[in-house]
JSON list of C-alpha atoms in Angstrom, two decimals:
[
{"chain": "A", "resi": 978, "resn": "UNK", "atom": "CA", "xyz": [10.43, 115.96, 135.16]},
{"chain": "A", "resi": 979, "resn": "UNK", "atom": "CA", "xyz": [9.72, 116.59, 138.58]},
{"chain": "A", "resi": 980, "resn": "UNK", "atom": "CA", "xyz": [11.73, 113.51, 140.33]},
{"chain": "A", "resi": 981, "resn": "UNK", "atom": "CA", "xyz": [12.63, 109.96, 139.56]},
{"chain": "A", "resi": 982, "resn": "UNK", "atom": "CA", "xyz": [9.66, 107.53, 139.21]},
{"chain": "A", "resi": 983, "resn": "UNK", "atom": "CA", "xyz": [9.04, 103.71, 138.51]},
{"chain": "A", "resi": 984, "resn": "UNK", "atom": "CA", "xyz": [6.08, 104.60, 136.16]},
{"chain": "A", "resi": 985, "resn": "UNK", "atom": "CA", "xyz": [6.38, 104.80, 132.48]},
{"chain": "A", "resi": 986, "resn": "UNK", "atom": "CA", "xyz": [10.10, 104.83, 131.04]},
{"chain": "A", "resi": 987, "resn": "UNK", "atom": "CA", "xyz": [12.06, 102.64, 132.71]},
{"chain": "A", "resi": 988, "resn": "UNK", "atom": "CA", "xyz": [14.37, 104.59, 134.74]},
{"chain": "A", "resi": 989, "resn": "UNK", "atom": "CA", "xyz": [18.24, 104.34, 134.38]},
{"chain": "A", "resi": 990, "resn": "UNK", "atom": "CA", "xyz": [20.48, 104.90, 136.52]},
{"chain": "A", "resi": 991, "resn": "UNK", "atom": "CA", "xyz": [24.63, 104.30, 137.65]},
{"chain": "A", "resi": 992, "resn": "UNK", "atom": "CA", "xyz": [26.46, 104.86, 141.10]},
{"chain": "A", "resi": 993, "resn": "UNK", "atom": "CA", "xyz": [28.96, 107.39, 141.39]},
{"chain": "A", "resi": 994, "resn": "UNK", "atom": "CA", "xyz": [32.06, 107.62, 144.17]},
{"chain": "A", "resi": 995, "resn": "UNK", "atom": "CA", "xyz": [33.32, 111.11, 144.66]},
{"chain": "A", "resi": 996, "resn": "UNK", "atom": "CA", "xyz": [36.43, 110.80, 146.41]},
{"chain": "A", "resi": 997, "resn": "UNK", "atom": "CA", "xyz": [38.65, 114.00, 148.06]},
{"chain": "A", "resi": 998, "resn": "UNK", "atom": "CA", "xyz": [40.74, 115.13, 146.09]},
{"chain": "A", "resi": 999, "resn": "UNK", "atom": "CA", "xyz": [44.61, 115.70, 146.92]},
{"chain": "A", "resi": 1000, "resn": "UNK", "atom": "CA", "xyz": [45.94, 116.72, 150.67]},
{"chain": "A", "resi": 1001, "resn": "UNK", "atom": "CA", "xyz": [45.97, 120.56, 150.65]},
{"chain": "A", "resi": 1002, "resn": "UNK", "atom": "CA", "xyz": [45.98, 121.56, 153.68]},
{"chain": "A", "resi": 1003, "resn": "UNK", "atom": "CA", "xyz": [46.82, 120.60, 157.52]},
{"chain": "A", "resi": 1004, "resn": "UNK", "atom": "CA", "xyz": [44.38, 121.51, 160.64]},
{"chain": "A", "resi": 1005, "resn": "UNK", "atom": "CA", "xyz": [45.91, 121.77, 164.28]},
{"chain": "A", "resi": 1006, "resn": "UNK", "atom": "CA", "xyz": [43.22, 120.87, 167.31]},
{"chain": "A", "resi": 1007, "resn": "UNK", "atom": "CA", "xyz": [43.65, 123.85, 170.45]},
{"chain": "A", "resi": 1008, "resn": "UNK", "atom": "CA", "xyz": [44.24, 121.52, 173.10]},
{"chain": "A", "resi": 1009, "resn": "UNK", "atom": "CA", "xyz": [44.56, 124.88, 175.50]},
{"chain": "A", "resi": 1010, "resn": "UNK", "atom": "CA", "xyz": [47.94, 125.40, 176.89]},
{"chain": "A", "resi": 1011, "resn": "UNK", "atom": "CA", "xyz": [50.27, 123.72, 179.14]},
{"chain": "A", "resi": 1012, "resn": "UNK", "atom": "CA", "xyz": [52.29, 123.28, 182.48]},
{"chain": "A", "resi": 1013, "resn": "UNK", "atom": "CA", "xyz": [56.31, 123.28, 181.64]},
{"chain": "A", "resi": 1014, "resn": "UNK", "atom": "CA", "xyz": [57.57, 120.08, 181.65]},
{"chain": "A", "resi": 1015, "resn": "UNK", "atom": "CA", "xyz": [54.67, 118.24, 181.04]},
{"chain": "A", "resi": 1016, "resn": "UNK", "atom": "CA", "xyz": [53.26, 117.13, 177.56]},
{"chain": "A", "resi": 1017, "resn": "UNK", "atom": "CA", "xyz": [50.44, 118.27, 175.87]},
{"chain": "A", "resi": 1018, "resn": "UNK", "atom": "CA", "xyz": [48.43, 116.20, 173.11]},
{"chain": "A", "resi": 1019, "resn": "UNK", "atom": "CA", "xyz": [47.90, 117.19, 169.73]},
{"chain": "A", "resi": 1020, "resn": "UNK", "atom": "CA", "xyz": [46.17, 116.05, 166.40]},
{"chain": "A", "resi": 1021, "resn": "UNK", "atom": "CA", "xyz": [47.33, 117.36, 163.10]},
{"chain": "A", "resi": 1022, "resn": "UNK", "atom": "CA", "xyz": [44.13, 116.31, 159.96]},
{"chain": "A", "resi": 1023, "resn": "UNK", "atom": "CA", "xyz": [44.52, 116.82, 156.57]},
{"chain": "A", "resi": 1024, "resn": "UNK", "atom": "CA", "xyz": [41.86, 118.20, 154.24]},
{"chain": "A", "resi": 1025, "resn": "UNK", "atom": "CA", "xyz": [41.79, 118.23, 150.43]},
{"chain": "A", "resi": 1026, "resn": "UNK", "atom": "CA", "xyz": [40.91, 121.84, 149.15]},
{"chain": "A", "resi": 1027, "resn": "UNK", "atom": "CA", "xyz": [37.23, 121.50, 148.94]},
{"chain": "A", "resi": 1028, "resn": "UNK", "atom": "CA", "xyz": [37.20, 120.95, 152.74]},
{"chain": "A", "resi": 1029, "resn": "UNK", "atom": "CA", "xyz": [36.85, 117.03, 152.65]},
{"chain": "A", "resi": 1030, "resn": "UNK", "atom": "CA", "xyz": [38.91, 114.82, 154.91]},
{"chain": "A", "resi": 1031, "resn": "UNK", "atom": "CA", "xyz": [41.59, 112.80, 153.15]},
{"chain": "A", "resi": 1032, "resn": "UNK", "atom": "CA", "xyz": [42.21, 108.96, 154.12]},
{"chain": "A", "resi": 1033, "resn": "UNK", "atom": "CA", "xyz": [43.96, 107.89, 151.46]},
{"chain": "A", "resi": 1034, "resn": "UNK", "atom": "CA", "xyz": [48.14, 107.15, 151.76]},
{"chain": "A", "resi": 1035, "resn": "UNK", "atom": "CA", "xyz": [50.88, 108.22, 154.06]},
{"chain": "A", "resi": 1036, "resn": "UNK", "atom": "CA", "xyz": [50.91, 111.89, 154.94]},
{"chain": "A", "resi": 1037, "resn": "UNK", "atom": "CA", "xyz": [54.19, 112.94, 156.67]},
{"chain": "A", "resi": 1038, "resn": "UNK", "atom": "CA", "xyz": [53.04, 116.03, 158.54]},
{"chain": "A", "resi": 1039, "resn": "UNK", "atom": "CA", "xyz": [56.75, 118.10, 160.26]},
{"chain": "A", "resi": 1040, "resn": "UNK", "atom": "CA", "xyz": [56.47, 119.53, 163.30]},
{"chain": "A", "resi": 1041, "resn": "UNK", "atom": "CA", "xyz": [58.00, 123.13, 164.35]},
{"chain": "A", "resi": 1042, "resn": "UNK", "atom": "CA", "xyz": [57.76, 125.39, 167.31]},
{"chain": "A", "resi": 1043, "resn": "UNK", "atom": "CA", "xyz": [59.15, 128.65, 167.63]},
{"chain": "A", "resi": 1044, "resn": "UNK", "atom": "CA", "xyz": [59.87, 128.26, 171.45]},
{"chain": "A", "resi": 1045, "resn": "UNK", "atom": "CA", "xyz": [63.83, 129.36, 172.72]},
{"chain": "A", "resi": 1046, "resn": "UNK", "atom": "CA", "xyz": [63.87, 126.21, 174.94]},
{"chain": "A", "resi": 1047, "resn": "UNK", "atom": "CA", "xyz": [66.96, 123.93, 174.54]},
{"chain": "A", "resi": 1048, "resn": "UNK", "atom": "CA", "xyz": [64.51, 121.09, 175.48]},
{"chain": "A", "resi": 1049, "resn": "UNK", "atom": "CA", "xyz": [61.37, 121.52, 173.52]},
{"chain": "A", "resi": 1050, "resn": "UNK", "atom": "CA", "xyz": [60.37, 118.20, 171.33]},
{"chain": "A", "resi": 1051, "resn": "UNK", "atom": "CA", "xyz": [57.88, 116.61, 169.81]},
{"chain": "A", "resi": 1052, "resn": "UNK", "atom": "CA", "xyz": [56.76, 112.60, 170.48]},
{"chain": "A", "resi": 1053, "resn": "UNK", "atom": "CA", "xyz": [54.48, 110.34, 169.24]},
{"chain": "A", "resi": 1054, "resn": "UNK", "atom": "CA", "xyz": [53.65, 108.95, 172.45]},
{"chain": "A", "resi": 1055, "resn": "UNK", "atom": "CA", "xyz": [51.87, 110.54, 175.89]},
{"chain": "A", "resi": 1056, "resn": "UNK", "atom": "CA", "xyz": [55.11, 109.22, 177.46]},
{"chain": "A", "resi": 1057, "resn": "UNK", "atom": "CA", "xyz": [58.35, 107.58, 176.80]},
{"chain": "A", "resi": 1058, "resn": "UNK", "atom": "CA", "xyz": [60.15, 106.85, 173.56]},
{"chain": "A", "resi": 1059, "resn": "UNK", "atom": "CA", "xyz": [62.45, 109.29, 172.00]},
{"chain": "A", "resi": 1060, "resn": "UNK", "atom": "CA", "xyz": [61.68, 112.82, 170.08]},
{"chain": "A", "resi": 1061, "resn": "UNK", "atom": "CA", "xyz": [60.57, 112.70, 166.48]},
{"chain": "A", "resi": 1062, "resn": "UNK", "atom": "CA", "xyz": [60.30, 115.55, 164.03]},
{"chain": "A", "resi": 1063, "resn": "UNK", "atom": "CA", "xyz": [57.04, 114.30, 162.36]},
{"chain": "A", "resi": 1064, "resn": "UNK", "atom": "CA", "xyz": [53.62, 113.38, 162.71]},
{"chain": "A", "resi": 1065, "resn": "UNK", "atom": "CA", "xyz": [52.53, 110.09, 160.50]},
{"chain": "A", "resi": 1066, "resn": "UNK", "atom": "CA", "xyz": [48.63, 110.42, 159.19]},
{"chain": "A", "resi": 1067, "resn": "UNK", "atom": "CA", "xyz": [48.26, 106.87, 158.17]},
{"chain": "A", "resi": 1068, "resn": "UNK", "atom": "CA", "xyz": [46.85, 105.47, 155.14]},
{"chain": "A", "resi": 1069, "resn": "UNK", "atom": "CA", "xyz": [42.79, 104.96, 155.99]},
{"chain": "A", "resi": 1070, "resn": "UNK", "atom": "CA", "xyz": [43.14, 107.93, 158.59]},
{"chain": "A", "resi": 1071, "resn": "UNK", "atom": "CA", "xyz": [42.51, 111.70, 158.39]},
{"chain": "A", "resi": 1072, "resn": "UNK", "atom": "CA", "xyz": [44.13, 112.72, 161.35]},
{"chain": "A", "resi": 1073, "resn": "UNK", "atom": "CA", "xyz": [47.52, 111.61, 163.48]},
{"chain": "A", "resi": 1074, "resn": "UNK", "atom": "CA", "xyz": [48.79, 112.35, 166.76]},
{"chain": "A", "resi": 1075, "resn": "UNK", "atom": "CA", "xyz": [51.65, 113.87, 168.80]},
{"chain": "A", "resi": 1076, "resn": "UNK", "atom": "CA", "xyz": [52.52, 115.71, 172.33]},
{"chain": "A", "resi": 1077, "resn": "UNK", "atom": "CA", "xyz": [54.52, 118.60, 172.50]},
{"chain": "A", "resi": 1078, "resn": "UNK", "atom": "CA", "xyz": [56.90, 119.06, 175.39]},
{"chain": "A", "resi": 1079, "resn": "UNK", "atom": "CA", "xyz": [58.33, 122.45, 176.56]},
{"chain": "A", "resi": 1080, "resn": "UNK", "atom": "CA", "xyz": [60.07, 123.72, 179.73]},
{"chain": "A", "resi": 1081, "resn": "UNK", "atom": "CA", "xyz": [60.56, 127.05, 178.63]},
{"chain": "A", "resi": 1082, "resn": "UNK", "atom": "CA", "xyz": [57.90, 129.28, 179.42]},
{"chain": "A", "resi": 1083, "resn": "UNK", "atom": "CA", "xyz": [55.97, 131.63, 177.19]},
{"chain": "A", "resi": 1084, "resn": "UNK", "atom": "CA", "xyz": [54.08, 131.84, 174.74]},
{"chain": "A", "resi": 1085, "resn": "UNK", "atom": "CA", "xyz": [55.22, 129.69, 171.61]},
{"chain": "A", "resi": 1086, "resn": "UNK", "atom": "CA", "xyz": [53.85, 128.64, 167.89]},
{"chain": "A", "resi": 1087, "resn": "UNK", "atom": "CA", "xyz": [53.23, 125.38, 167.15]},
{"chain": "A", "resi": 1088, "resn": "UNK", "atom": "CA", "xyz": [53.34, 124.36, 163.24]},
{"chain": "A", "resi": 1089, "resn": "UNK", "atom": "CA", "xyz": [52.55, 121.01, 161.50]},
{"chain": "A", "resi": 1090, "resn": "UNK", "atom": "CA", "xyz": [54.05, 121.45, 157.76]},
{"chain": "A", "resi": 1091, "resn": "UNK", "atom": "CA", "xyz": [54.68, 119.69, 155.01]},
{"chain": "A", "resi": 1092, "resn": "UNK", "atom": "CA", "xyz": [57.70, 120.67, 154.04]},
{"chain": "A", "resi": 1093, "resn": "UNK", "atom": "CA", "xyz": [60.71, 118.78, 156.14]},
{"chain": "A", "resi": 1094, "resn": "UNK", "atom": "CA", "xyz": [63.40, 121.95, 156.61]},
{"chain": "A", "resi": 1095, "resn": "UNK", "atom": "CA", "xyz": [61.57, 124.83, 157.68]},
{"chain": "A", "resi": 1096, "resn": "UNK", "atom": "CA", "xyz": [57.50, 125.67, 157.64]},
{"chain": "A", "resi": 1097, "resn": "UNK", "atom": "CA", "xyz": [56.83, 126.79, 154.62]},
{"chain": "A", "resi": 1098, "resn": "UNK", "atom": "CA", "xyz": [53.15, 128.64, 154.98]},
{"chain": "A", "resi": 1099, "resn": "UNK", "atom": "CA", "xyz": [50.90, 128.12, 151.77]},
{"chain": "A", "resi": 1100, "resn": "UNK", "atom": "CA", "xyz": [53.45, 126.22, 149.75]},
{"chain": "A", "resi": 1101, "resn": "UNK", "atom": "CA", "xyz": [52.34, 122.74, 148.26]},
{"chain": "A", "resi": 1102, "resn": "UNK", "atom": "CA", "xyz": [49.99, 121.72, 151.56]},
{"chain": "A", "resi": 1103, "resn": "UNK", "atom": "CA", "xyz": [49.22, 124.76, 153.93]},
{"chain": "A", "resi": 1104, "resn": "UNK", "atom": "CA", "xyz": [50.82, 124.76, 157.18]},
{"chain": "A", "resi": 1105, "resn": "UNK", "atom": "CA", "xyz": [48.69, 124.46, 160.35]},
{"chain": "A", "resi": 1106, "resn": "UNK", "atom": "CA", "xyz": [49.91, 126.97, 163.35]},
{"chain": "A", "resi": 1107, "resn": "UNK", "atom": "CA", "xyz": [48.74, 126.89, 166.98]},
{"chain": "A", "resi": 1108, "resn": "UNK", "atom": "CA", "xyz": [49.22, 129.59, 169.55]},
{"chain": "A", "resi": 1109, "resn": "UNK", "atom": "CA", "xyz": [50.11, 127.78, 172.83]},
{"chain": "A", "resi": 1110, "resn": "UNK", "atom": "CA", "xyz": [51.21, 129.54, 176.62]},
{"chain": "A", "resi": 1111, "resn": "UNK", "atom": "CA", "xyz": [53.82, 127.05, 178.51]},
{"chain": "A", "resi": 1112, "resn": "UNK", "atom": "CA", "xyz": [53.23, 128.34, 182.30]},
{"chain": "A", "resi": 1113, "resn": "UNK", "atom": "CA", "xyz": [55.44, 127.81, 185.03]},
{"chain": "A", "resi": 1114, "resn": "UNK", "atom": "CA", "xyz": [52.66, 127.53, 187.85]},
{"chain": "A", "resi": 1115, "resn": "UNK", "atom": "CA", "xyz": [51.10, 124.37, 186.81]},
{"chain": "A", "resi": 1116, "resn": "UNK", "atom": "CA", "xyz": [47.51, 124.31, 185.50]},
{"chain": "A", "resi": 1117, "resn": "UNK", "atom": "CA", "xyz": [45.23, 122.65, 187.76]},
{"chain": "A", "resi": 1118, "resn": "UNK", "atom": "CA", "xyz": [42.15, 120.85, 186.18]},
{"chain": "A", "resi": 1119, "resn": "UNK", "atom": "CA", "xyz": [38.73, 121.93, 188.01]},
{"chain": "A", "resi": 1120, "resn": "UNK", "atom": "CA", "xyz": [36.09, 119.75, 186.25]},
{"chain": "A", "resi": 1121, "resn": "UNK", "atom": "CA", "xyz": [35.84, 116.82, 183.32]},
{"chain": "A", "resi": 1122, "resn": "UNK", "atom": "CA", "xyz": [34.46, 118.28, 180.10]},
{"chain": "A", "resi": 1123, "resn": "UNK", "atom": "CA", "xyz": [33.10, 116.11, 177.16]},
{"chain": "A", "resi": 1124, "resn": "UNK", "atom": "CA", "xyz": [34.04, 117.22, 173.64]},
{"chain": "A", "resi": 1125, "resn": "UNK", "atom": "CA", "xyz": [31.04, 117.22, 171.39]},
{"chain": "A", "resi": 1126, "resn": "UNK", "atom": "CA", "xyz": [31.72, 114.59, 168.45]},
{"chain": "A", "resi": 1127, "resn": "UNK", "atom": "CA", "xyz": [30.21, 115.55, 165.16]},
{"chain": "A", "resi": 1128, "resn": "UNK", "atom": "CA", "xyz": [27.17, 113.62, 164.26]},
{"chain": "A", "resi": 1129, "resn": "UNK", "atom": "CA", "xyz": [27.75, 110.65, 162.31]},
{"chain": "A", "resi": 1130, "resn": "UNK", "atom": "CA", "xyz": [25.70, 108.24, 160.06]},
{"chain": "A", "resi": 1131, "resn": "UNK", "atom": "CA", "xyz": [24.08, 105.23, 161.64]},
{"chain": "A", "resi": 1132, "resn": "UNK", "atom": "CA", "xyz": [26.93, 102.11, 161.62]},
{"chain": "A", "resi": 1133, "resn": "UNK", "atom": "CA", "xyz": [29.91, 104.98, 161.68]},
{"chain": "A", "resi": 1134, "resn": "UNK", "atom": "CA", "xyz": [32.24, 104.93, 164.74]},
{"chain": "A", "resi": 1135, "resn": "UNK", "atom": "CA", "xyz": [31.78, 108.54, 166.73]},
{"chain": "A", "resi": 1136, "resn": "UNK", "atom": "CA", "xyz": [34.94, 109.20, 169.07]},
{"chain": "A", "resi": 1137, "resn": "UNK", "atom": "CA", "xyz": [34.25, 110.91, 172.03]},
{"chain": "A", "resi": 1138, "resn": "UNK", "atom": "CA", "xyz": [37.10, 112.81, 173.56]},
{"chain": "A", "resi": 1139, "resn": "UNK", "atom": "CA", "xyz": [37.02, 113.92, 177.58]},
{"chain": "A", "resi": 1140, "resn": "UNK", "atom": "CA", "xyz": [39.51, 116.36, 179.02]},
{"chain": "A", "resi": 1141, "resn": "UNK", "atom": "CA", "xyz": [40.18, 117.80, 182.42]},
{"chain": "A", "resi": 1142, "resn": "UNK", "atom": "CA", "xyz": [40.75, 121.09, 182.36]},
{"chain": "A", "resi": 1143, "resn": "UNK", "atom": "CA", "xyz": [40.87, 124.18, 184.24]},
{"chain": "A", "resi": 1144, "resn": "UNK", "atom": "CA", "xyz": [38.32, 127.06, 184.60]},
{"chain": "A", "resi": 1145, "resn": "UNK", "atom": "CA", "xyz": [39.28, 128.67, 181.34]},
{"chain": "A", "resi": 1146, "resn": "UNK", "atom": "CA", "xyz": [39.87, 125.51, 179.35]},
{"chain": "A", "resi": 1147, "resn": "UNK", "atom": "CA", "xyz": [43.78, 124.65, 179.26]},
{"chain": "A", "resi": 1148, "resn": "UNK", "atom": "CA", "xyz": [44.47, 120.84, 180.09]},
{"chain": "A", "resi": 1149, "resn": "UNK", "atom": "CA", "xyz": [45.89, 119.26, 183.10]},
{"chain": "A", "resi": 1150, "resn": "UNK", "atom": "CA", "xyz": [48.12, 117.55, 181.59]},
{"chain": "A", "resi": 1151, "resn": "UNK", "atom": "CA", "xyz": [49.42, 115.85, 185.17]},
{"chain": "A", "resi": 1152, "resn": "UNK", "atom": "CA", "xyz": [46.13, 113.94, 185.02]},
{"chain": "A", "resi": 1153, "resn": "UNK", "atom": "CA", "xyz": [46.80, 110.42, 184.67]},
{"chain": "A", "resi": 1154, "resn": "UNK", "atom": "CA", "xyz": [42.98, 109.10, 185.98]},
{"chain": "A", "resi": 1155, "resn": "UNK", "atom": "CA", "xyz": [40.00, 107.59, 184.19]},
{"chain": "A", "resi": 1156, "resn": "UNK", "atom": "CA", "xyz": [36.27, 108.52, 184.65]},
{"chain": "A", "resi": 1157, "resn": "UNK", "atom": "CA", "xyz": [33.15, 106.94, 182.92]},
{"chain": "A", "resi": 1158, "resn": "UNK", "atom": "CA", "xyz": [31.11, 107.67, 180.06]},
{"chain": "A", "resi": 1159, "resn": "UNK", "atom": "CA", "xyz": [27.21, 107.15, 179.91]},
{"chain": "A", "resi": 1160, "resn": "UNK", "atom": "CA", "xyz": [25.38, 107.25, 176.91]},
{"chain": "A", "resi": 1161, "resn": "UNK", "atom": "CA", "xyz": [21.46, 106.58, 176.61]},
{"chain": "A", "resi": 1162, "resn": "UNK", "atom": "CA", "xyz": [19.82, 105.10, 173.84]},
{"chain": "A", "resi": 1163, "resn": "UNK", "atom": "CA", "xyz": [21.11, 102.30, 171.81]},
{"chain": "A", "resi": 1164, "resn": "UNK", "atom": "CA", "xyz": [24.83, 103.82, 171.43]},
{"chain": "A", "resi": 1165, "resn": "UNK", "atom": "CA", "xyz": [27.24, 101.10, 172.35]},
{"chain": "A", "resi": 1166, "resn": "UNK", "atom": "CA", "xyz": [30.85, 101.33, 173.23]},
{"chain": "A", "resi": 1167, "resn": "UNK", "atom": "CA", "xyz": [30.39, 104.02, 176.73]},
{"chain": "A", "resi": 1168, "resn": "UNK", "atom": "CA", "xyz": [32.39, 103.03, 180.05]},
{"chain": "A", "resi": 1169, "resn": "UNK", "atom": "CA", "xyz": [35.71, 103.80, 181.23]},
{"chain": "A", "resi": 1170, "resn": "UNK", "atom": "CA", "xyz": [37.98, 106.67, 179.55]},
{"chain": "A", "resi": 1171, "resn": "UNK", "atom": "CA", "xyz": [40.98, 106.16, 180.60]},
{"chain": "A", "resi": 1172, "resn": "UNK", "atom": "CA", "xyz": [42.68, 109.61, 180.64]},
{"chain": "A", "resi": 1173, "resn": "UNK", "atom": "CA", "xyz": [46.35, 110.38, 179.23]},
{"chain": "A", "resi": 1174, "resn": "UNK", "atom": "CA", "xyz": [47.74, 113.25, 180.50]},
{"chain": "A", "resi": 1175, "resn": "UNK", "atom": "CA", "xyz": [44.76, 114.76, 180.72]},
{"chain": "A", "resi": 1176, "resn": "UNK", "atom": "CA", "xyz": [42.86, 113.43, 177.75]},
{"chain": "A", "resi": 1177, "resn": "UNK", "atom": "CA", "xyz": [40.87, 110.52, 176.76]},
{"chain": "A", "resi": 1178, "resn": "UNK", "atom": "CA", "xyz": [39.00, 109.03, 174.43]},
{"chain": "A", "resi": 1179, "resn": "UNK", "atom": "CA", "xyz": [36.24, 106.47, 173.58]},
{"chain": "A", "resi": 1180, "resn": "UNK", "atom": "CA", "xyz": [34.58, 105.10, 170.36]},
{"chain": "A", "resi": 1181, "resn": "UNK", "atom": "CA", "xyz": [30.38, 104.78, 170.10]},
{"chain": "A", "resi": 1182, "resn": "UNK", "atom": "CA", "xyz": [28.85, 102.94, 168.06]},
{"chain": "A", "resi": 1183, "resn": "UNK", "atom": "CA", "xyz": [24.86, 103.33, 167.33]},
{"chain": "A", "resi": 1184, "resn": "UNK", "atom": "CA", "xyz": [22.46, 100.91, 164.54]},
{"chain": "A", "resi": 1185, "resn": "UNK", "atom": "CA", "xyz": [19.69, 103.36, 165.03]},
{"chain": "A", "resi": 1186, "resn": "UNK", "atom": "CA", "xyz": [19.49, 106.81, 164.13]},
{"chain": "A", "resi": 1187, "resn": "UNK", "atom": "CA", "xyz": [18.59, 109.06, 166.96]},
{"chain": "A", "resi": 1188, "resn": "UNK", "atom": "CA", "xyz": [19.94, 111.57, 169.87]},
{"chain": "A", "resi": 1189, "resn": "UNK", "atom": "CA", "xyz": [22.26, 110.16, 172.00]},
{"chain": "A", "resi": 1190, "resn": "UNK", "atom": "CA", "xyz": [22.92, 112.27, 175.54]},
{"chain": "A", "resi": 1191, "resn": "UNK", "atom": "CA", "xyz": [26.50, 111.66, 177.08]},
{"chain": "A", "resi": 1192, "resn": "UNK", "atom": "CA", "xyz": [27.72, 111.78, 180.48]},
{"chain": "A", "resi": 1193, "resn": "UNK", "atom": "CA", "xyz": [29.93, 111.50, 182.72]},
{"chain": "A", "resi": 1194, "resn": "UNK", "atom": "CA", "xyz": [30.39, 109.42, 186.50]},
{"chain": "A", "resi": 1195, "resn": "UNK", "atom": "CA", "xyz": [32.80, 109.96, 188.72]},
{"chain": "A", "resi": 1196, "resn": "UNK", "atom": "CA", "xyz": [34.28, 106.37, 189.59]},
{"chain": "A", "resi": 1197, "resn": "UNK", "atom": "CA", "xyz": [38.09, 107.39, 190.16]},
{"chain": "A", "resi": 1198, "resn": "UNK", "atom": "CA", "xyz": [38.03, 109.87, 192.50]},
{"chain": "A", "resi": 1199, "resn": "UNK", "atom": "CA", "xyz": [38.11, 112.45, 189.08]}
]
């Protein structure tokens, strides 16, 4: 009565795989805000209702902004290629990425939607919105800060993300530098981050469970 034993009746028992339910809503990350004419990185994730990441199928997540600029897009790449009006979350994924590009300055609302004509708030999967300020004098990154990764199980992939950014957080996104990541312990994976305007990121790997401390070298003048 008290807790499964081996002792007496034979105990039975069966595995069970909760999955997450259906997409139901979208996240935005706050990458900070951004120098006009430069492009700032993004990653839209998609929970079911009950908070748990979805990985299963395609997700199509639209992408809006409410800025007055004749040249504001959205890519799917830190540079190059040509404007798209979507973010893909990929089947085995929770999240996807994009950079937003603006040259009008102000402050502007970024949406990731599910609905492909206009954002459409609560409707089918909830909209995610982000507040972002385009400045005309460019941001200038001061120091290298390490995003703390969520702790993971033992054999599970942890990404870390670095970004350069300025004394009150926005990224520099006219970084185009690397710097390197130490780890202690058993993690494996640490060395060079290789950072995209202004962000990068680096996957850890650990077979034991335990604290590991990161940190940072400067080897690229960064």
């Amino acid at each position: 009565a008290s807790a499964p034993d081996s002792s007496g009746i034979a105990d039975a028992s069966d595995g069970v795989a909760v999955q997450p339910a259906v997409t139901a809503k979208f996240f935005l990350n706050d990458p900070g805000n951004m120098t006009a004419g430069t492009r700032l990185g993004y990653t839209v994730t998609r929970e079911d209702q009950f908070n748990n990441l979805v990985t299963t199928g395609v997700t199509l997540a639209y992408l809006y902004s409410s800025s007055t600029g004749t040249t504001t897009a959205f890519y799917s790449s830190s540079s190059g290629g040509s404007p798209t009006t979507f973010a893909t979350i990929n089947d085995g994924s929770s999240s996807g990425n994009f950079w937003y590009y603006d040259q009008a300055a102000g402050s502007w609302l970024v949406t990731a939607s599910d609905s492909a004509t206009a954002p459409n708030g609560a409707v089918g999967v909830q909209d995610a919105v982000d507040s972002v300020t385009v400045s005309a004098i460019p941001i200038v990154a001061t120091r290298l800060v390490i995003l703390s990764p969520a702790s993971v199980q033992v054999g599970t992939p942890a990404t870390v993300t670095v970004e350069a950014q300025d004394a009150t957080g926005n990224i520099d996104t006219t970084i185009q530098s690397g710097v390197t990541l130490l780890a202690t312990g058993s993690a494996t994976g640490a060395g060079l981050v290789t950072l995209v305007n202004g962000v990068g990121t680096i996957t850890l790997h650990d077979a034991n469970a335990e604290t590991v401390t990161l940190s940072l070298s400067d080897t690229q003048s960064t």
